[in-house]
Amino acid sequence: MIKKLLSPLRIQQIITILIFSGLLLSIAIFPNNLQEYAGGFIYSILLLILMVLLIVELYITKNPQKISDIFLVIAILFVLWEVITRFALIDIVVFPPPVKVFAVYFTDYLEILLGIANSLLVLGSGYILAIIIAIPLGLLVGWNKRLYDLSYPISKGLSPVPPMVYIPYAIILLPSFFLSSVFVIFVGSFWPIFLGVITGVFNIDSKIINSAKTLGLSDKTMLTKILLPGAMPHIFSGAFIGLIIGVITLLIAEVIGSSVGIGWYLQHQSQFANYDAILAGMIVISIMVIIITTLFDKVQNHVLRWQ
Amino acid sequence: MLNIDINNISMIYETKDSKVNALHNINLEINSGEFVSIIGPSGCGKSTLINIIAGIIKPTKGFIKVGDRKVENPNSDISVVFQDYSLFPWMTAYDNLHFAIKNTNKNLTEKEIKEKALKHLEIIGLSKFSNSFPKELSGGMTQKLAISRMFALDSKIFLLDEPFGALDALNRIHMQDLLIYLWRSGNNNQTILYITHDVDESIFLSDRIVVMTPSPGKIKEIIEIPFKRPRNRKELTGSKEYLSLRNHILSLLTEDMKVSLNKQEEQMRKYYD
Ligand SMILES: Nc1ncnc2c1ncn2[C@@H]1O[C@H](COP(=O)(O)OP(=O)(O)OP(=O)(O)O)[C@@H](O)[C@H]1O
Ligand SMILES: [Mg+2]
């Protein structure tokens, strides 16, 4: 009975919870000014959320080992962070303690939230535009030999060009920086999606294509009901690469020329050497990316559930 | 009901550095409502012939006529079950039937399509699996579904390329019975061209058997199967006539094998000398 209760997995979960609780305690003991109180407050809320999340996830997940491992690693990272900064193993100005970093969310939350909203708007517009254009175009090109022969060498030449190259032109030709960033992200994510669609069409089993042909389908049905779903696995791999390139392009564009967005926030703070704000911004960006890619995986798993 | 006229078909596959003479001057007339099997060793061009009849590949020489129509493109009056893969993996069992029925019967209402799809699932006993994807079905269930989709299409001609090749003996017998049941219980007796490796299967199912030989693919002999339908598997396999037919076909097939084995042996001997 006791053995069953204290399986290695259970022990690991208890240790994780204990670490989180220890971190919470240490926050309560050490604050020494108002800013750190605010930071400590946000930090403890985050830790509490993580603990609740761990317990809830453990109830609903099919893979408790994975969840436990992830949370244990998070807990250890926080401990390392705490230890490194408390003993000043790295210059604390460059690598500030958690309470300092989380205090940034207290003072700058409006700027950060607006920045994220703006970044997501730009990313979403460019990326969705890329999907809407790349998929039908890719299906046509993958299906039509002549179009393929024409566009393959062109794509081969253009796809490796870093999208940032287009920034100066975009800024001159398009009326606003918003549109320029959307355009650059569009270009960056377009090629991987487009090439993914073409590869996807090529990789559909010829027996499936033949079987579809014997049904006497119209061209439209052939494209939407056979080629599109058949190519979907490769479309998703392309779209994932496109998404990552889109995020990178977004951040670079914002650092280079924007006056809004989370990338701009980082750039702005680094001019004043505000390392706590830089770390805070980096955490926000990684959380944003994690949420976006998790949503992406959810959609992919649902659409490709037939595989 | 439609007949198939295979007229002097030759097929040469040209690849970068070789030419394969897959079919050479094939002539065959298949009457409407007839069940014809093609049997022959691997590589003798059976799948190639089916693909040509279906209009999927163009022959190097000769032509196919189905009724009065010259076959140039795939058309829904011919439906095909391929060697191992005919269903759309991203559609559920029900959706596979629904999609095929909808696209080949343009004048049915949505309700009629639905009823027809459900009825066909019921006939093959897969109602419970209507929401399963092909990957979630066993090999036998998948082929059942492929066969039932074929019958749901109301085509006049069915081409089957070793549809039961991957099944175990018991399932195969079950599927043969299902095929014959569906074929004979329908109101329009379809013309069927059936490819197989299995001599017993070909005798049990067919009105005529076409024996082919490889390199180049040619018709070696056409054999009439005299047994009346409905056929009883037990009685049939015990009869003298059946055994002599079976021996005859087997010896036709092994003749080729002996020739090719001899060739192989000769080559090996050359290689080692
Ligand atoms: N697309 C192709 N390109 C080149 N050669 C091909 C092609 N398809 C088939 N062949 C060749 O044509 C010959 C006949 O092939 P086919 O698939 O028709 O044989 P089969 O009788 O169906 O064999 P199996 O019983 O193994 O299915 C083989 O020698 C094969 O290598
Ligand atoms: Mg074959």
XYZ file of C-alpha atoms and ligand atoms in Angstrom:
612
model
C 0.000 0.000 0.000
C 2.697 2.454 1.018
C 4.847 1.248 -1.810
C 2.045 1.991 -4.227
C 1.551 5.472 -2.802
C 5.265 6.242 -2.944
C 6.158 5.183 -6.446
C 9.270 6.919 -7.867
C 6.944 9.078 -9.957
C 4.989 10.136 -6.861
C 8.201 10.920 -4.990
C 9.369 13.038 -7.915
C 6.089 14.981 -7.841
C 6.330 15.556 -4.101
C 9.907 16.804 -4.462
C 8.796 19.212 -7.178
C 6.010 20.593 -4.991
C 8.456 20.904 -2.081
C 10.902 22.869 -4.234
C 8.151 25.233 -5.328
C 7.071 25.687 -1.701
C 10.682 26.344 -0.663
C 10.980 29.014 -3.319
C 7.759 30.591 -2.047
C 9.124 30.657 1.495
C 12.406 32.218 0.420
C 10.480 35.054 -1.252
C 8.611 35.735 1.960
C 11.801 35.889 4.010
C 14.099 38.059 1.961
C 12.465 41.142 0.414
C 14.066 44.437 1.382
C 12.370 47.198 -0.591
C 9.047 48.079 -2.172
C 10.074 47.107 -5.691
C 11.094 43.686 -4.463
C 7.832 43.337 -2.597
C 5.943 43.843 -5.827
C 8.266 41.469 -7.696
C 8.000 38.920 -4.920
C 4.241 39.172 -5.045
C 4.088 38.440 -8.791
C 6.739 35.745 -8.457
C 4.808 33.955 -5.724
C 1.613 34.113 -7.748
C 3.484 32.558 -10.652
C 4.835 29.808 -8.420
C 1.366 29.135 -7.032
C -0.049 28.970 -10.539
C 2.697 26.524 -11.515
C 1.889 24.337 -8.516
C -1.828 24.322 -9.237
C -1.125 23.685 -12.909
C 1.087 20.726 -12.018
C -1.601 19.170 -9.829
C -4.404 19.800 -12.344
C -2.318 18.531 -15.268
C -1.498 15.374 -13.316
C -5.206 14.664 -13.026
C -6.040 15.103 -16.706
C -2.870 14.013 -18.506
C -2.342 10.637 -20.120
C 1.394 10.977 -19.650
C 2.109 11.928 -15.997
C 5.822 11.141 -16.338
C 6.225 13.807 -19.026
C 4.348 16.448 -17.029
C 6.275 15.638 -13.838
C 9.586 15.858 -15.680
C 8.764 19.219 -17.244
C 7.720 20.736 -13.920
C 10.722 19.306 -12.109
C 13.025 20.929 -14.677
C 11.189 24.258 -14.285
C 11.554 24.033 -10.519
C 15.274 23.255 -10.774
C 15.796 26.187 -13.158
C 14.164 28.533 -10.634
C 16.361 27.153 -7.862
C 19.481 27.644 -10.000
C 18.377 31.171 -10.783
C 17.817 31.870 -7.118
C 21.158 30.346 -6.078
C 23.189 32.082 -8.781
C 21.767 35.471 -7.893
C 21.779 35.113 -4.125
C 25.446 34.197 -4.102
C 26.151 36.659 -6.913
C 27.864 33.996 -9.021
C 27.193 36.182 -12.058
C 27.127 39.995 -11.809
C 23.632 40.721 -10.484
C 23.255 43.765 -12.650
C 23.587 41.602 -15.755
C 21.748 38.615 -14.316
C 19.282 39.968 -11.740
C 17.386 37.835 -9.208
C 13.820 36.659 -9.871
C 12.173 39.226 -7.604
C 13.839 42.049 -9.573
C 12.843 40.570 -12.901
C 9.267 39.919 -11.870
C 9.044 43.424 -10.467
C 9.304 44.608 -14.066
C 5.878 43.132 -14.740
C 4.556 45.385 -11.997
C 5.938 48.582 -13.450
C 5.863 47.825 -17.187
C 2.846 45.569 -17.567
C 0.990 47.975 -19.818
C 3.902 48.402 -22.200
C 4.513 44.657 -22.271
C 0.875 43.726 -22.822
C 0.480 46.279 -25.585
C 3.746 45.082 -27.070
C 2.556 41.486 -27.145
C -0.789 42.460 -28.597
C 0.930 44.392 -31.330
C 3.442 41.652 -32.062
C 0.709 39.020 -32.223
C -1.332 41.192 -34.580
C 1.612 41.605 -36.962
C 2.638 37.953 -36.723
C -0.921 36.704 -37.137
C -1.623 38.898 -40.165
C 1.583 37.981 -41.981
C 1.399 34.296 -41.145
C -2.263 33.812 -41.979
C -1.782 35.709 -45.233
C 1.102 33.342 -46.052
C -1.092 30.288 -45.364
C -4.016 31.604 -47.364
C -1.833 32.278 -50.395
C 0.714 29.455 -50.155
C -1.745 26.571 -49.852
C -3.893 27.081 -52.973
C -0.848 28.153 -54.967
C 1.141 25.131 -53.794
C -1.720 22.768 -54.648
C -1.964 24.162 -58.169
C 1.788 24.053 -58.696
C 2.079 20.546 -57.267
C -0.706 19.324 -59.527
C 0.329 21.033 -62.760
C 3.613 19.867 -64.236
C 4.112 22.985 -66.335
C 3.555 25.352 -63.414
C 5.885 23.220 -61.338
C 8.672 23.282 -63.919
C 8.323 27.041 -64.021
C 8.141 27.822 -60.342
C 10.475 25.257 -58.808
C 13.715 26.939 -59.939
C 12.289 30.307 -58.888
C 11.402 29.045 -55.408
C 14.783 27.387 -55.096
C 16.469 30.696 -55.773
C 14.241 32.850 -53.617
C 13.434 30.732 -50.590
C 16.862 30.936 -48.882
C 16.953 34.759 -49.102
C 16.525 35.987 -45.521
C 13.256 37.956 -45.346
C 15.034 40.804 -43.567
C 16.602 41.699 -46.900
C 13.210 42.999 -47.983
C 12.810 45.333 -45.037
C 14.332 48.460 -46.667
C 12.185 47.985 -49.789
C 9.086 47.258 -47.753
C 9.586 50.405 -45.688
C 9.941 52.541 -48.804
C 7.131 50.949 -50.789
C 4.507 50.337 -48.120
C 2.689 53.176 -46.344
C 3.248 52.051 -42.748
C 5.727 50.127 -40.695
C 2.906 47.805 -39.680
C 2.325 46.776 -43.295
C 6.058 46.443 -43.901
C 6.439 44.041 -40.968
C 3.402 42.068 -42.088
C 4.883 41.821 -45.546
C 8.288 40.687 -44.324
C 6.741 38.012 -42.101
C 4.566 36.940 -44.991
C 7.633 36.469 -47.195
C 9.499 34.625 -44.460
C 6.791 32.083 -43.748
C 5.506 31.793 -47.326
C 8.326 29.679 -48.791
C 8.408 26.841 -46.265
C 4.619 26.508 -46.437
C 4.592 26.684 -50.233
C 7.366 24.094 -50.593
C 5.646 21.938 -47.957
C 2.430 21.902 -49.977
C 4.263 20.931 -53.175
C 6.199 18.156 -51.436
C 2.946 17.033 -49.864
C 1.178 16.745 -53.202
C 4.127 14.843 -54.681
C 4.151 12.420 -51.804
C 0.524 11.378 -52.023
C 0.474 7.677 -52.869
C -0.197 7.280 -56.588
C -2.770 4.605 -55.753
C -4.795 7.196 -53.872
C -4.601 9.596 -56.792
C -5.618 6.860 -59.227
C -8.412 5.767 -56.997
C -9.631 9.375 -56.904
C -9.369 9.646 -60.678
C -11.626 6.638 -61.189
C -14.340 8.470 -59.254
C -14.439 11.055 -62.051
C -13.919 14.000 -59.687
C -14.086 17.609 -60.809
C -10.844 19.589 -60.605
C -12.154 21.522 -57.638
C -13.084 18.380 -55.691
C -9.756 16.829 -56.616
C -7.874 19.815 -55.198
C -9.921 20.380 -52.055
C -10.957 16.866 -51.071
C -7.984 14.768 -52.222
C -4.829 16.824 -52.743
C -5.325 19.144 -49.773
C -5.935 16.464 -47.126
C -3.412 14.125 -48.768
C -0.724 16.800 -48.635
C -1.666 17.888 -45.116
C 1.135 16.096 -43.204
C 3.791 17.934 -45.233
C 1.801 21.161 -45.153
C 1.964 21.049 -41.372
C 5.725 20.486 -41.304
C 6.161 23.411 -43.693
C 3.752 25.570 -41.741
C 5.630 24.894 -38.505
C 8.937 25.990 -40.009
C 7.099 28.982 -41.473
C 5.766 29.873 -38.030
C 9.192 29.783 -36.407
C 10.714 31.844 -39.218
C 7.783 34.231 -38.846
C 8.466 34.716 -35.128
C 12.189 35.287 -35.701
C 11.495 37.720 -38.530
C 8.961 39.559 -36.382
C 11.407 40.077 -33.531
C 14.189 41.213 -35.838
C 11.896 43.608 -37.686
C 10.719 45.095 -34.406
C 14.262 45.443 -33.115
C 15.366 47.129 -36.337
C 12.670 49.634 -36.951
C 9.526 49.469 -34.896
C 8.337 51.669 -32.077
C 5.910 49.088 -30.707
C 5.917 45.357 -30.073
C 7.718 43.064 -27.688
C 10.855 43.053 -29.854
C 10.985 46.820 -29.693
C 10.552 46.657 -25.907
C 13.654 44.469 -25.640
C 15.645 46.767 -27.913
C 14.483 49.852 -26.006
C 15.404 48.402 -22.613
C 18.799 47.202 -23.771
C 19.655 50.775 -24.746
C 19.334 51.654 -21.067
C 21.062 48.427 -19.973
C 17.942 47.404 -18.026
C 18.859 43.771 -17.733
C 15.941 42.926 -15.453
C 13.540 44.202 -18.129
C 15.414 42.321 -20.834
C 15.108 39.066 -18.926
C 11.454 39.802 -18.210
C 10.867 40.405 -21.928
C 12.672 37.213 -22.874
C 10.505 35.214 -20.486
C 7.390 36.753 -22.022
C 8.592 35.893 -25.516
C 9.308 32.273 -24.635
C 5.924 31.894 -22.968
C 4.297 33.419 -26.035
C 6.147 31.019 -28.342
C 5.316 28.043 -26.141
C 1.618 28.918 -26.198
C 1.581 29.484 -29.968
C 3.407 26.239 -30.759
C 1.249 24.284 -28.307
C -1.867 25.570 -30.050
C -0.257 24.672 -33.377
C 0.394 21.115 -32.172
C -3.191 20.816 -30.939
C -4.562 21.829 -34.327
C -2.125 19.523 -36.102
C -2.987 16.518 -33.951
C -6.656 17.096 -34.561
C -6.419 17.574 -38.314
C -4.014 14.655 -38.758
C -5.855 12.282 -36.426
C -6.344 9.887 -39.350
C -2.596 9.221 -39.546
C -24.000 -3.838 -68.399
C -21.008 -3.113 -70.571
C -18.490 -5.249 -72.384
C -14.767 -4.596 -72.567
C -12.849 -4.856 -75.805
C -9.096 -5.045 -75.322
C -7.645 -4.438 -78.732
C -4.022 -5.247 -79.522
C -2.631 -3.543 -76.440
C 1.124 -3.220 -76.021
C 2.884 -1.361 -73.261
C 6.546 -0.491 -73.121
C 7.844 1.308 -70.049
C 10.842 3.438 -70.909
C 13.112 4.345 -68.063
C 16.430 6.172 -68.248
C 18.532 3.187 -69.137
C 16.130 0.393 -69.947
C 12.949 -0.584 -71.714
C 10.469 -2.952 -70.144
C 8.150 -4.769 -72.467
C 5.314 -5.056 -69.970
C 2.543 -6.085 -72.372
C 2.727 -7.402 -75.907
C -0.267 -7.545 -78.286
C -2.997 -8.335 -75.791
C -6.370 -9.114 -77.349
C -9.317 -10.017 -75.171
C -13.050 -9.568 -75.284
C -14.910 -9.578 -71.972
C -18.674 -9.887 -72.257
C -20.994 -7.792 -70.197
C -21.892 -9.464 -66.927
C -18.965 -11.838 -67.180
C -16.486 -12.588 -64.403
C -12.991 -12.987 -65.823
C -9.839 -13.640 -63.811
C -6.299 -12.955 -64.865
C -3.657 -15.140 -63.331
C 0.056 -15.065 -63.928
C 3.418 -14.698 -62.246
C 4.554 -11.434 -60.720
C 5.665 -8.903 -63.292
C 3.651 -10.244 -66.230
C 1.800 -6.947 -66.565
C -1.477 -7.640 -64.780
C -1.596 -4.344 -62.911
C -0.457 -2.537 -66.018
C -3.368 -4.003 -67.975
C -5.866 -2.972 -65.303
C -4.479 0.551 -65.231
C -4.790 0.779 -69.003
C -8.383 -0.446 -68.970
C -9.214 2.057 -66.237
C -7.714 4.850 -68.354
C -5.084 5.676 -65.762
C -2.127 4.984 -68.051
C -2.024 5.192 -71.834
C -0.872 2.125 -73.751
C 2.026 2.373 -76.193
C -0.111 0.677 -78.812
C -3.714 -0.468 -79.211
C -6.931 0.727 -77.590
C -9.641 -0.224 -75.128
C -13.335 0.065 -75.793
C -15.945 -0.084 -73.068
C -19.342 -0.439 -74.704
C -19.120 2.177 -77.440
C -16.728 4.432 -75.586
C -13.039 4.448 -76.315
C -11.197 4.680 -73.003
C -8.949 7.718 -72.825
C -9.398 8.926 -69.244
C -10.598 7.500 -65.964
C -14.365 7.503 -65.821
C -16.824 6.585 -63.138
C -18.439 3.789 -65.185
C -15.347 1.747 -64.334
C -14.369 1.408 -60.715
C -11.155 -0.066 -59.446
C -9.981 -1.690 -56.245
C -6.208 -1.511 -56.173
C -3.682 -4.013 -54.949
C -3.454 -2.717 -51.411
C -4.747 0.802 -51.093
C -7.925 2.309 -52.448
C -9.550 4.093 -49.543
C -8.805 7.659 -48.583
C -6.983 7.439 -45.245
C -8.185 10.857 -44.060
C -11.845 9.916 -44.389
C -13.745 7.724 -41.951
C -15.364 4.496 -43.178
C -18.657 6.318 -43.589
C -17.088 9.353 -45.260
C -15.272 7.134 -47.755
C -18.592 5.652 -48.871
C -20.420 8.968 -48.732
C -17.759 10.766 -50.763
C -17.640 8.096 -53.472
C -21.420 7.844 -53.777
C -21.857 11.602 -53.823
C -19.321 12.136 -56.587
C -20.505 9.365 -58.864
C -24.266 9.781 -58.484
C -24.793 13.466 -59.121
C -28.606 13.180 -59.043
C -29.033 11.684 -55.562
C -30.239 13.866 -52.712
C -28.160 14.192 -49.552
C -30.630 11.968 -47.735
C -30.423 9.233 -50.347
C -26.625 9.352 -50.288
C -26.668 9.003 -46.515
C -29.068 6.067 -46.584
C -27.076 4.332 -49.274
C -23.801 4.735 -47.402
C -25.314 3.434 -44.172
C -26.934 0.510 -45.971
C -23.635 -0.541 -47.505
C -21.884 -0.336 -44.153
C -24.585 -2.549 -42.727
C -24.313 -5.179 -45.467
C -20.637 -5.699 -44.693
C -21.264 -5.593 -40.936
C -19.196 -2.487 -40.295
C -21.951 -0.180 -39.002
C -20.165 0.038 -35.671
C -17.044 1.304 -37.395
C -18.632 4.053 -39.444
C -16.578 6.708 -37.650
C -13.289 4.811 -37.743
C -10.436 5.828 -39.996
C -8.936 3.157 -42.289
C -5.836 2.874 -40.069
C -8.109 1.801 -37.234
C -9.555 -1.098 -39.262
C -8.002 -4.502 -39.814
C -6.774 -5.500 -43.275
C -9.901 -7.571 -43.844
C -12.232 -4.774 -42.793
C -10.411 -2.310 -45.031
C -10.814 -4.547 -48.049
C -14.467 -5.173 -47.180
C -14.959 -1.454 -47.171
C -13.134 -1.029 -50.479
C -15.311 -3.735 -52.067
C -18.462 -2.267 -50.629
C -17.509 1.188 -51.870
C -17.026 -0.308 -55.320
C -20.538 -1.746 -55.281
C -21.961 1.506 -53.930
C -20.765 3.327 -57.025
C -23.181 1.736 -59.493
C -20.392 1.330 -62.021
C -20.921 -1.106 -64.875
C -17.413 -2.504 -64.736
C -15.324 -3.521 -61.756
C -11.590 -4.011 -61.949
C -9.987 -5.682 -58.938
C -6.245 -5.972 -58.590
C -5.471 -8.749 -56.099
C -7.920 -7.301 -53.611
C -7.524 -10.125 -51.101
C -3.823 -10.805 -51.605
C -2.883 -9.610 -48.135
C -5.557 -11.547 -46.245
C -5.252 -14.867 -44.451
C -6.914 -17.931 -45.958
C -10.046 -17.793 -43.816
C -10.704 -14.113 -44.376
C -10.052 -14.586 -48.048
C -12.750 -17.244 -48.370
C -15.127 -15.018 -46.476
C -14.378 -12.099 -48.787
C -14.789 -14.223 -51.924
C -18.245 -15.210 -50.741
C -19.082 -11.584 -49.983
C -17.889 -10.503 -53.417
C -19.985 -13.117 -55.189
C -22.973 -12.367 -52.973
C -22.819 -8.630 -53.702
C -22.230 -9.237 -57.384
C -25.139 -11.641 -57.816
C -27.593 -9.887 -55.520
C -27.258 -6.543 -57.292
C -29.776 -5.747 -60.003
C -27.180 -4.871 -62.608
C -24.832 -7.772 -63.090
C -21.523 -5.962 -63.435
C -18.665 -7.052 -65.626
C -15.727 -7.999 -63.420
C -12.069 -8.354 -64.250
C -10.237 -9.892 -61.328
C -6.515 -10.279 -60.861
C -5.147 -12.951 -58.592
C -2.174 -15.164 -57.831
C -4.377 -17.857 -56.361
C -5.470 -20.712 -58.635
C -8.293 -21.955 -56.393
C -9.663 -18.470 -56.009
C -9.683 -17.916 -59.765
C -11.542 -21.165 -60.463
C -14.105 -20.606 -57.754
C -14.905 -17.055 -58.835
C -14.616 -16.932 -62.616
C -16.452 -17.707 -65.807
C -13.148 -17.591 -67.645
C -9.507 -17.524 -66.585
C -6.827 -15.775 -68.596
C -3.373 -17.184 -67.964
C -0.559 -14.761 -68.686
C 3.204 -15.181 -69.018
C 5.896 -12.566 -68.422
C 8.599 -10.780 -70.431
C 6.909 -9.692 -72.518
C 3.486 -9.976 -70.897
C 1.329 -12.127 -73.136
C -1.838 -14.189 -72.928
C -0.878 -17.829 -72.819
C -4.249 -19.485 -72.629
C -7.877 -18.713 -71.902
C -9.754 -21.340 -69.927
C -13.544 -21.678 -69.663
C -14.835 -22.625 -66.231
C -17.927 -24.779 -66.790
C -19.325 -24.856 -63.239
C -22.881 -23.582 -62.735
C -23.628 -20.846 -60.202
C -24.319 -20.705 -57.341
C -21.222 -22.730 -56.678
C -20.666 -24.823 -53.620
C -17.073 -24.622 -52.518
C -17.008 -28.088 -50.931
C -18.621 -29.937 -53.811
C -16.527 -28.051 -56.302
C -13.129 -28.690 -54.780
C -13.897 -32.403 -54.419
C -14.868 -32.928 -58.069
C -12.618 -34.540 -60.643
C -13.221 -31.798 -63.156
C -12.035 -29.205 -60.675
C -8.857 -31.090 -59.942
C -7.949 -31.507 -63.564
C -8.601 -27.812 -64.250
C -6.484 -26.896 -61.275
C -3.623 -29.136 -62.382
C -3.810 -27.743 -65.876
C -3.529 -24.128 -64.699
C -0.786 -24.959 -62.238
C 1.246 -26.679 -64.920
C 0.808 -23.653 -67.223
C 2.128 -21.416 -64.458
C 4.992 -23.678 -63.432
C 6.138 -24.098 -67.047
C 7.017 -20.429 -66.977
C 8.576 -20.791 -63.633
C 10.766 -23.633 -64.872
C 11.892 -21.542 -67.820
C 12.739 -18.589 -65.629
C 14.374 -20.790 -63.014
C 16.519 -22.370 -65.702
C 17.494 -18.945 -66.948
C 18.383 -17.861 -63.468
C 20.441 -20.960 -62.877
C 22.292 -20.429 -66.141
C 23.104 -16.870 -65.190
C 24.321 -17.896 -61.781
C 26.502 -20.573 -63.317
C 27.999 -18.020 -65.702
C 28.592 -15.697 -62.798
C 30.452 -18.271 -60.741
C 32.540 -19.733 -63.567
N 5.841 2.841 -63.837
C 6.656 1.875 -64.315
N 7.845 2.214 -64.855
C 8.663 1.257 -65.336
N 8.399 -0.052 -65.329
C 7.241 -0.457 -64.793
C 6.296 0.492 -64.245
N 5.224 -0.189 -63.780
C 5.480 -1.483 -64.009
N 6.668 -1.659 -64.634
C 7.247 -2.940 -65.069
O 6.306 -3.584 -65.890
C 6.245 -4.963 -65.605
C 4.816 -5.340 -65.256
O 4.460 -4.705 -64.029
P 3.041 -4.952 -63.346
O 2.999 -4.133 -62.113
O 1.993 -4.714 -64.353
O 3.127 -6.483 -62.971
P 2.064 -7.404 -62.188
O 1.744 -8.536 -63.072
O 0.944 -6.599 -61.685
O 2.948 -7.908 -60.971
P 2.471 -8.288 -59.487
O 1.799 -9.601 -59.562
O 3.764 -8.387 -58.729
O 1.601 -7.197 -58.996
C 7.231 -5.224 -64.489
O 8.418 -5.749 -65.078
C 7.508 -3.866 -63.899
O 8.826 -3.781 -63.470
Mg 0.299 -5.965 -59.748
